[in-house]
XYZ file of C-alpha atoms in Angstrom:
533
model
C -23.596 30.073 16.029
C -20.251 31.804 15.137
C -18.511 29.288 17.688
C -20.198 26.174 15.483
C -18.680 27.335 12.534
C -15.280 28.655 14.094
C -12.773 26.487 12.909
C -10.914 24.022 15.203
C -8.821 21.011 15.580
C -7.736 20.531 12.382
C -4.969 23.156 12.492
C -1.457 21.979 12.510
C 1.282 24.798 13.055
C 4.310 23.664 10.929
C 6.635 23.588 13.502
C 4.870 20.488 15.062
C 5.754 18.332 12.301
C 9.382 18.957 12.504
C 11.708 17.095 15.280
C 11.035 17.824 18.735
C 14.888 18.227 19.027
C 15.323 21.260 16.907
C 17.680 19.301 14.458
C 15.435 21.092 11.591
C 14.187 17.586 10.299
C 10.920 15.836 10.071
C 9.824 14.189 13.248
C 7.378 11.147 13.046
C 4.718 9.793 15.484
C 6.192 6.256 15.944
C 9.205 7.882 17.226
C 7.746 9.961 19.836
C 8.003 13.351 17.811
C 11.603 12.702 16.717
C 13.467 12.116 13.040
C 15.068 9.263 12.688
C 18.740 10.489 13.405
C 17.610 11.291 17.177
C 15.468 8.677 17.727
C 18.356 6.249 16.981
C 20.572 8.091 19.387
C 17.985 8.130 21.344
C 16.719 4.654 21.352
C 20.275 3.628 21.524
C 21.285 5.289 24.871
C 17.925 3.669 26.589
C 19.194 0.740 25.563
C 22.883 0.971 26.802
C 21.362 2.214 30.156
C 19.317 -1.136 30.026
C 22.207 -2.734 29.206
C 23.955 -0.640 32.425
C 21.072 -1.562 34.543
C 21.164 -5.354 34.091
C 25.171 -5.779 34.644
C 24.511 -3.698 38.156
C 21.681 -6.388 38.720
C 23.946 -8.933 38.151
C 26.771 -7.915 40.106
C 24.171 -7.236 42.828
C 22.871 -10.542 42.478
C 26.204 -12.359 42.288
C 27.510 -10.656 45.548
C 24.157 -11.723 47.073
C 24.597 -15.205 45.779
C 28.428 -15.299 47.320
C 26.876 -13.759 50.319
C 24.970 -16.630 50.930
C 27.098 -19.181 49.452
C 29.370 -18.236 52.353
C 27.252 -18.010 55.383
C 25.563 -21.549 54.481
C 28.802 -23.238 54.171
C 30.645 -21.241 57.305
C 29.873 -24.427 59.492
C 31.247 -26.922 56.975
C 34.322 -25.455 57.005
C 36.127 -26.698 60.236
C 34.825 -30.144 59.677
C 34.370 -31.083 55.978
C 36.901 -29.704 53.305
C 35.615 -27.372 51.067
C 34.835 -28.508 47.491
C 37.769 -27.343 45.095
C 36.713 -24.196 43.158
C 33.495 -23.392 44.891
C 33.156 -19.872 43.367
C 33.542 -21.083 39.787
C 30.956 -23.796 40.767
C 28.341 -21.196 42.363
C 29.057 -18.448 39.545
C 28.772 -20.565 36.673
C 25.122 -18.969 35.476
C 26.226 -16.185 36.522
C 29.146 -15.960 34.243
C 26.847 -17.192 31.089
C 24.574 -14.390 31.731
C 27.303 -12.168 31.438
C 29.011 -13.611 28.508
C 24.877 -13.553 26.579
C 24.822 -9.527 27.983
C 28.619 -8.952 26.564
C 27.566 -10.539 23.153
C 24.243 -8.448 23.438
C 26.292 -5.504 23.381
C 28.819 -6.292 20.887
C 26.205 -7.599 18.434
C 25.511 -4.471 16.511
C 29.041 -3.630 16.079
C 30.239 -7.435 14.974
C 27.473 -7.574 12.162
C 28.782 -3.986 11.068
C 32.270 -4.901 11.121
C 31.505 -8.228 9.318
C 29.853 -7.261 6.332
C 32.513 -4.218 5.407
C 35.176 -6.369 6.763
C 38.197 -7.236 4.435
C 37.523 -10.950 5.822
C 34.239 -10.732 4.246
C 35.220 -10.147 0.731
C 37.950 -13.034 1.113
C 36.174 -15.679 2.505
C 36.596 -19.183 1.990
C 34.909 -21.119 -1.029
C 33.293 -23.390 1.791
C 31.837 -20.497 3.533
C 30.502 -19.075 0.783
C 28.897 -22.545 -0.886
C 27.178 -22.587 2.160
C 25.646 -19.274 1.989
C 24.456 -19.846 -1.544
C 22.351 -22.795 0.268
C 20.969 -20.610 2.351
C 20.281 -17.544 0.172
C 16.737 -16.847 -0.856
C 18.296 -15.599 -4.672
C 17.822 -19.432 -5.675
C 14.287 -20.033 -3.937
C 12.381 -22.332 -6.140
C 9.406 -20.304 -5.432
C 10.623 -16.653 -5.380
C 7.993 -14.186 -7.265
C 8.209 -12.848 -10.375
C 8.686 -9.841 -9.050
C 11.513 -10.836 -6.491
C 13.136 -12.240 -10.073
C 12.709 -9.168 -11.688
C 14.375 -6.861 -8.861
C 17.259 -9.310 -8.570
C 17.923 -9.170 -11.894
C 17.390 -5.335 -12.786
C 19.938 -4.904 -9.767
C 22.402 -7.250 -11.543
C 22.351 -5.451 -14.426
C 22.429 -2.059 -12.868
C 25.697 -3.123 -10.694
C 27.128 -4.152 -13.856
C 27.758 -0.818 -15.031
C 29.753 -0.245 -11.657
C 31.936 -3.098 -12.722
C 34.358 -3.513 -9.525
C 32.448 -1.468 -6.874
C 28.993 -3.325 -8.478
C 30.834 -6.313 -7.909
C 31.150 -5.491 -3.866
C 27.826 -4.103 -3.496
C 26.407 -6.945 -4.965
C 28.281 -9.274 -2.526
C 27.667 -7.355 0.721
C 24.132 -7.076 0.382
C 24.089 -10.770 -0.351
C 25.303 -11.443 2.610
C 23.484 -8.924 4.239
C 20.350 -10.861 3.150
C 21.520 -14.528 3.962
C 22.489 -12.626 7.465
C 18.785 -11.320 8.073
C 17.380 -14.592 7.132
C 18.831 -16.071 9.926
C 17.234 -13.303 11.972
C 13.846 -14.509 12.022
C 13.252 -14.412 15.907
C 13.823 -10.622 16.156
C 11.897 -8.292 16.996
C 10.700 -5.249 14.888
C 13.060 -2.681 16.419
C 15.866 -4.990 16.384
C 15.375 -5.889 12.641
C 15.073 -2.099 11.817
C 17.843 -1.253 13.558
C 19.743 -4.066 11.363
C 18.866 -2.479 8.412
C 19.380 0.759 9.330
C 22.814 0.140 9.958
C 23.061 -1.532 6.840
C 22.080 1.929 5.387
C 24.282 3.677 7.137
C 27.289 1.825 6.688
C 27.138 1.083 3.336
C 26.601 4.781 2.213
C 29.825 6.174 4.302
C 31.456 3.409 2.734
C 30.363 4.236 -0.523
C 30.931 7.886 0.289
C 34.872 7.267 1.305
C 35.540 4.566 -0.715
C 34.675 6.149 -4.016
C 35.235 10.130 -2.849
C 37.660 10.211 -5.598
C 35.237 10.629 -8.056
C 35.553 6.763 -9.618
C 31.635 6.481 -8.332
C 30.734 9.327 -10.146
C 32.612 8.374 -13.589
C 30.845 5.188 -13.512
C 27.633 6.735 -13.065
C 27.781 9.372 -15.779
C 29.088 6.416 -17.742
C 25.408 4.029 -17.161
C 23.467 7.320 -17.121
C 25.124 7.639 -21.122
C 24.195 4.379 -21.798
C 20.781 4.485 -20.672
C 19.894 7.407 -22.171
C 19.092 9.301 -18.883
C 20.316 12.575 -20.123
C 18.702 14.786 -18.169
C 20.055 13.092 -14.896
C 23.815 14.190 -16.183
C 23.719 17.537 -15.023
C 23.056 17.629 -11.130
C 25.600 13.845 -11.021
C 27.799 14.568 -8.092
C 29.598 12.162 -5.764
C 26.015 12.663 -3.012
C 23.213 11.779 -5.613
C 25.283 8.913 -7.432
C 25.505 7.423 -3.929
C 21.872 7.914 -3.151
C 20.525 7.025 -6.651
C 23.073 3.212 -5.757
C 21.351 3.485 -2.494
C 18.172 3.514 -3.656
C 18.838 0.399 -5.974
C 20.048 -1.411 -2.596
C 17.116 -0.341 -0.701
C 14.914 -1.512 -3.714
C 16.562 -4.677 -3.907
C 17.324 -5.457 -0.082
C 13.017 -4.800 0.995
C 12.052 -6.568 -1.967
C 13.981 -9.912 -0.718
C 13.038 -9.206 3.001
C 9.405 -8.008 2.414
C 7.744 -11.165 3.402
C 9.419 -11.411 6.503
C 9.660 -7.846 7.782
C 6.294 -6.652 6.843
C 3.594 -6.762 9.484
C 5.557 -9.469 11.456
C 4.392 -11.651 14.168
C 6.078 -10.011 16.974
C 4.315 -6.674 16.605
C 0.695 -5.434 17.155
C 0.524 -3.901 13.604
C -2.450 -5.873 12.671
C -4.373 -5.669 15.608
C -3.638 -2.093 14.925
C -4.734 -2.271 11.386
C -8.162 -3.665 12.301
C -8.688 -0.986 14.890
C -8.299 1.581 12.349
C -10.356 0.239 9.779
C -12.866 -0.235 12.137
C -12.691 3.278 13.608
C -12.627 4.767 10.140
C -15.938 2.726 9.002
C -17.379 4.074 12.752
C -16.600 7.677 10.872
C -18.459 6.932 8.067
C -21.083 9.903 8.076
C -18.140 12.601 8.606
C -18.690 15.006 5.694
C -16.376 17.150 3.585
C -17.958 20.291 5.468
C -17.376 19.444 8.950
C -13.716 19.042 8.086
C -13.931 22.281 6.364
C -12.069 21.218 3.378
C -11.614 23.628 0.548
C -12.644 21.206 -2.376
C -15.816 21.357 -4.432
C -16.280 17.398 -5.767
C -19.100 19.172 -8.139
C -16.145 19.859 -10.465
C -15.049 17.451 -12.751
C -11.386 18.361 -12.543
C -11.706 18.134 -8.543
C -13.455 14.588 -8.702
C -11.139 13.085 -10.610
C -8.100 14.235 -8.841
C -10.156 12.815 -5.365
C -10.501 10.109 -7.161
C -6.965 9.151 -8.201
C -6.062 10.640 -4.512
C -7.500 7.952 -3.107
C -6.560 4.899 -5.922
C -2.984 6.079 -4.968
C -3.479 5.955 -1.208
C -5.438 2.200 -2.089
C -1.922 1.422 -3.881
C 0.197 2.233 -1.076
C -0.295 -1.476 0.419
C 0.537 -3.438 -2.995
C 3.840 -2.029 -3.289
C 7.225 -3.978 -1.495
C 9.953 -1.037 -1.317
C 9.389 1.863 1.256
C 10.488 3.957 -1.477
C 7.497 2.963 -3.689
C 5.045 3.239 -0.855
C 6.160 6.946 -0.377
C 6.327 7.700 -4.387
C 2.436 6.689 -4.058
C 1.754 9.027 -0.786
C 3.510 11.993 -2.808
C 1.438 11.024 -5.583
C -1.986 11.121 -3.757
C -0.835 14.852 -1.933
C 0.118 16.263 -5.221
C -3.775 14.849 -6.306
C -4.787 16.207 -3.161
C -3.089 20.031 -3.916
C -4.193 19.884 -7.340
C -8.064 19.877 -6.248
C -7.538 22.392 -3.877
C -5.959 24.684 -6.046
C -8.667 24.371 -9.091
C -11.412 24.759 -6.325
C -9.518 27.816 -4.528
C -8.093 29.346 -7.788
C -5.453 30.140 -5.900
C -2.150 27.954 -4.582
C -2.955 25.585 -1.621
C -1.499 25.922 1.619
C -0.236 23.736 4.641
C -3.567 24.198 7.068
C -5.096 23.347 3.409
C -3.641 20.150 2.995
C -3.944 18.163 5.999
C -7.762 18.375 6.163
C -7.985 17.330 2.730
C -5.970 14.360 3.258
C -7.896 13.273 6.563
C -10.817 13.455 3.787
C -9.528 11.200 1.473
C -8.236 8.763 3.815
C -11.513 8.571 6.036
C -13.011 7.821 2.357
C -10.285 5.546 1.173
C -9.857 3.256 3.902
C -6.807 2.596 3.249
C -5.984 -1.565 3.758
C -3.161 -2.032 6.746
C -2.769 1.843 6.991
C -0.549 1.241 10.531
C 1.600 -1.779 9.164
C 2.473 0.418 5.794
C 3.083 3.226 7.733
C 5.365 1.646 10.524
C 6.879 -0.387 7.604
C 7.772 2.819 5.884
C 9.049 4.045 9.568
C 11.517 1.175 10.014
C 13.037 0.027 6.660
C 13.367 3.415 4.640
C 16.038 4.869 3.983
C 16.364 7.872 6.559
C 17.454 10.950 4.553
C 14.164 10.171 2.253
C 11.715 10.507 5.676
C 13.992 13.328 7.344
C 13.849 16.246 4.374
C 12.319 16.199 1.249
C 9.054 16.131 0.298
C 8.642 12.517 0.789
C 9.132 12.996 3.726
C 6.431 16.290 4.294
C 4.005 14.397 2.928
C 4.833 11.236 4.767
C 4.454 13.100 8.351
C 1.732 14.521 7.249
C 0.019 11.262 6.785
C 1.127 10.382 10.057
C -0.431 13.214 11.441
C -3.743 12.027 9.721
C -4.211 8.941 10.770
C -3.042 10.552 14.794
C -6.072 12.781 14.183
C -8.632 10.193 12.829
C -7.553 8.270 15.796
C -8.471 11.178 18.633
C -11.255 12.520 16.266
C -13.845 14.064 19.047
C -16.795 16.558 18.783
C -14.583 19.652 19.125
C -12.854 18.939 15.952
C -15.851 18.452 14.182
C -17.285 21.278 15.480
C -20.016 19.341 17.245
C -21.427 19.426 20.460
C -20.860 16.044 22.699
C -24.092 14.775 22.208
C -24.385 14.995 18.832
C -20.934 12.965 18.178
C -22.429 10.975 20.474
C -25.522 10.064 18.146
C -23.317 9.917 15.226
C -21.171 7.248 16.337
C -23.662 5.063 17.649
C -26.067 5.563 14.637
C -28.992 6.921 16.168
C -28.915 9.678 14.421
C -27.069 10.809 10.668
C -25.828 14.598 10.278
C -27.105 13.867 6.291
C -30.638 13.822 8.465
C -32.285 17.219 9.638
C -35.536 15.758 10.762
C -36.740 13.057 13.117
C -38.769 11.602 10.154
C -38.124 8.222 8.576
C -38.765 9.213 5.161
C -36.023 10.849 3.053
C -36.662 14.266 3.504
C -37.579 16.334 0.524
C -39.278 19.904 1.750
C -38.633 21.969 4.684
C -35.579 22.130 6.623
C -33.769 19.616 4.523
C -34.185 21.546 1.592
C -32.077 23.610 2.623
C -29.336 21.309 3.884
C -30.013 19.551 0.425
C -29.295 22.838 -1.394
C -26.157 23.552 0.635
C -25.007 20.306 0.265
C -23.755 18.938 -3.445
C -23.719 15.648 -2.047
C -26.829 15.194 -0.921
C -28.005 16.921 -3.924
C -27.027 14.766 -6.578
C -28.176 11.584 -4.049
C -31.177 13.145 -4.445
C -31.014 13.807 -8.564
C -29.882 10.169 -8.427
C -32.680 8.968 -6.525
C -35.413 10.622 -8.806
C -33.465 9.312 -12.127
C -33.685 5.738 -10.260
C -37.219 6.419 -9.732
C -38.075 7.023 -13.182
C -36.484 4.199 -14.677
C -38.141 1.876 -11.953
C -41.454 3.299 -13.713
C -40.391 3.108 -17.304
C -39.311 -0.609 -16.728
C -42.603 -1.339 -15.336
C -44.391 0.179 -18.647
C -41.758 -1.891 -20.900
C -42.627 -4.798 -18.787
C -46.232 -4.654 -19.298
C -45.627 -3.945 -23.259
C -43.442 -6.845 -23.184
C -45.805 -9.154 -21.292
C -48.865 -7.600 -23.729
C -46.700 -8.947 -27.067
C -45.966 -12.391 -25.801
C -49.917 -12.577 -25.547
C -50.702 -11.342 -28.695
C -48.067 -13.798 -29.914
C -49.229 -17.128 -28.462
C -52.995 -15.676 -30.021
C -51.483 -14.898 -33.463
C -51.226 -18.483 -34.883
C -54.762 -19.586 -34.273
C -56.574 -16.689 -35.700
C -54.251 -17.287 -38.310
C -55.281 -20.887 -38.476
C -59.263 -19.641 -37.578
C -58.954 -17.309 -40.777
C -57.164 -19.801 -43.381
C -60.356 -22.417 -42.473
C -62.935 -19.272 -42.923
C -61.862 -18.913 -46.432
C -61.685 -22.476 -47.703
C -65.352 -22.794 -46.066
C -66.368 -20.000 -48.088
C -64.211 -20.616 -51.734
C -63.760 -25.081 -51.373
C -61.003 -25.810 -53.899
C -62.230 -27.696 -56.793
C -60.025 -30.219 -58.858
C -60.989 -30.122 -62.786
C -59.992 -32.871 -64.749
C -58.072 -32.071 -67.706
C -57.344 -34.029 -71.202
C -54.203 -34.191 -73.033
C -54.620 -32.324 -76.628
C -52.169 -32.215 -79.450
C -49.842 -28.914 -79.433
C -51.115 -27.601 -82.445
C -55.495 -28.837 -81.963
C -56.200 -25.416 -82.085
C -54.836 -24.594 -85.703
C -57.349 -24.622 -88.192
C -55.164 -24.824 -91.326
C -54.278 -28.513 -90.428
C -57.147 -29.334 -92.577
C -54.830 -27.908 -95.911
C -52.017 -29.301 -94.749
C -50.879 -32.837 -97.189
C -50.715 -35.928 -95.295
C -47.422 -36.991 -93.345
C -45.216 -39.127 -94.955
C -45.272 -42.312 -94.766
C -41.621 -44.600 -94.727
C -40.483 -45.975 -97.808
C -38.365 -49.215 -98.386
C -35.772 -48.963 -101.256
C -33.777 -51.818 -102.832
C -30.466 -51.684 -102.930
């Protein structure tokens, strides 16, 4: 019995979440255990070797190909002049595919060099007319939100005057760039971006090390009243504070394209989860052994706005805004442990409680908003941080729910077994249809707040089904004893005018004063006179 209750598989040493490199920074699933940094470096020597590999092929194939070339026209030769050039003629694929691998390497590198170019900031009016065609900005049917970015961004660049001015018109160009971009693939389009990121924040780094950046931002940080920003300015967090405005208004203009694109699994993904996490349903809050007593009110209503948060996740556009509502939900999350426990929460605390409130949650497209996340945020908020704790820890949660077995449920095989297929329901002690209410399950009731106030809930729902059956029968008894009321009305108004008929007296018109018996005394009336005149 001790080894049922021993806990297991929900234990995550620290050290796992950080990059399997030892660079000290947060590693992530989707990149194989790594941070961003080294899977970029990483990613990006497998692909020169690729690279490598395919110009060896093709100088294997070509000598092949001038191999044969030769031996099939060795007879011609003595008889028949050769055709002029036949090397150019035979190598003439062979010298596209090279220029399309050349290009392919030099790709990254041209769109970097383009966009911080001084070429690019003195272009020609024709150029740029053209871009303007292109541009989503002046969409007839961009969002209101899209609007509203674009034009908070204006007004924050403003404020930068000159360097505004630039970063305005490189991430413009940046955009009408990645429009054109719609046949690439997921990695490729991340790795676009990323760039973008990186290049634009050395740039903004160097350009403005002087300190003009950081003027300009005490100056808008006066004007908008954001005191209490003034004291930590320094050249770093008045570049990542512009940074964040570019990321904010870059993902809001690409979202529809680079979310969940066509090219990647991420729904199919999506569905699996959802489905595996409805296939989880009957997982409790004790076989997770989380340390968080819903029977409180203060705990229930930070599970509850845990999970609205973790719901929320998928209606925001910037990465940044999907990991402000992560931190939100773990800070929930830590909040309930800590009124349950009385006590601050810890690490092997946290990560079962947030495999709770996800299996609860169900969060909608938990993979694409996590891989979306992955491969459009800004790095330095997933590598350090607590954005970016939280956001490996997440990770980590939906890696578990994924490879959930009996052993970290503390189950045997066969029971799991019975749980997924729904034979059987761990809220169940006996093989009995009914709900259970004496016996064993009184005691699993008893231990179990849950089931507890189902069952409170149940007898409150069984009461009122009883009361409304009285007030039904009242009400049914008064619309009788209505329909009855007007003919023993009617039966008792007849009754009385049987018993007392109503008799009509005549009656005779008498003089007002008949009754006065000095008339008699009184002199006779007047009677007219006629005088003369």
């Amino acid at each position: 019995m001790s080894q049922r209750t021993e806990r297991r598989g929900i234990h995550v040493d620290q050290s796992d979440l950080l990059c399997k490199k030892g660079c000290g920074y947060y590693g992530n699933a989707a990149w194989q255990g790594l941070c961003s940094k080294c899977w970029r470096e990483e990613y990006q020597r497998v692909r020169q070797k690729q690279i490598q590999d395919d110009w060896a092929l093709a100088e294997k194939l070509q000598r092949e190909e001038e191999a044969a070339y030769a031996s099939s026209h060795g007879v011609q030769t003595q008889s028949t002049a050769p055709p002029p050039h036949p090397v150019h003629t035979s190598l003439g694929p062979f010298s596209k595919f090279e220029e399309k691998k050349t290009n392919e390497k030099t790709r990254k590198v041209t769109t970097v060099k383009k966009f911080f170019s001084p070429s690019s900031r003195t272009a020609p009016k024709k150029e740029t007319q053209e871009g303007k065609t292109t541009s989503p900005s002046i969409s007839r049917h961009a969002s209101f939100d899209t609007d509203q970015v674009s034009k908070d961004f204006v007004d924050f660049l403003k404020n930068l005057q000159k360097p505004g001015r630039e970063i305005q018109k490189q991430c413009r160009a940046f955009i009408v760039n990645m429009s054109s971009k719609k046949d690439l693939g997921a990695d490729e389009l991340s790795e676009c971006v990323q760039d973008f990121y990186q290049n634009m924040a050395d740039r903004l780094m160097s350009h403005f090390k002087g300190g003009e950046l950081v003027q300009l931002m005490f100056l808008f940080l006066l004007l908008t009243n954001e005191v209490s920003n003034l004291c930590s300015l320094g050249s770093s967090e008045s570049v990542e504070q512009v940074m964040d405005q570019v990321e904010k208004y870059i993902m809001t203009r690409l979202y529809k394209s680079v979310f969940c694109p066509e090219t990647t699994d991420d729904e199919k993904k999506d569905l699996a989860t959802q489905n595996r996490i409805r296939a989880l349903h009957w997982v409790t809050i004790q076989m997770l052994c989380v340390s968080m007593d819903e029977e409180i009110p203060e705990v229930s209503e930070n599970v509850v706005k845990a999970i609205t948060d973790i719901i929320e996740m998928d209606s925001k556009r910037v990465p940044r805004d999907k990991l402000a509502c992560i931190t939100r939900c773990s800070k929930h999350i830590f909040s309930a442990i800590r009124i349950t426990k009385n006590e601050p929460a810890s690490a092997d605390d946290f990560l079962p409680a947030l495999i709770y409130i996800v299996l609860k949650a169900n969060p909608p497209r938990l993979q694409s908003n996590i891989q979306y996340i992955t491969r459009f945020c800004n790095p330095s908020r997933l590598m350090t941080g607590e954005d970016g704790y939280y956001f490996t820890n997440l990770c980590c949660a939906a890696a578990f729910i994924e490879k959930l077995d009996a052993q970290s449920l503390n189950l045997s095989p066969e029971e799991f077994e019975r749980y997924m297929s729904g034979q059987a329901s761990p809220r169940f002690t006996s093989s009995e249809d009914d709900w259970p209410h004496t016996g064993p399950a009184a005691g699993v009731t008893a231990s179990n707040p849950v089931l507890a106030q189902l069952n409170h809930n149940l007898e409150l729902l069984s009461g009122l089904s009883s009361r409304q059956e009285t007030l039904m029968e009242a009400a049914q008894s008064l619309q009788a004893d209505l329909l009855a009321w007007p003919n023993s009305v009617q039966r008792e108004v007849q009754g009385i005018l049987e018993k007392y008929p109503l008799e009509i007296l005549s009656c005779t018109v008498s003089a007002i004063d008949a009754n006065n018996m000095d008339n008699d005394h009184l002199p006779p009336p007047l009677s007219p006179q006629m005088f003369a005149g």
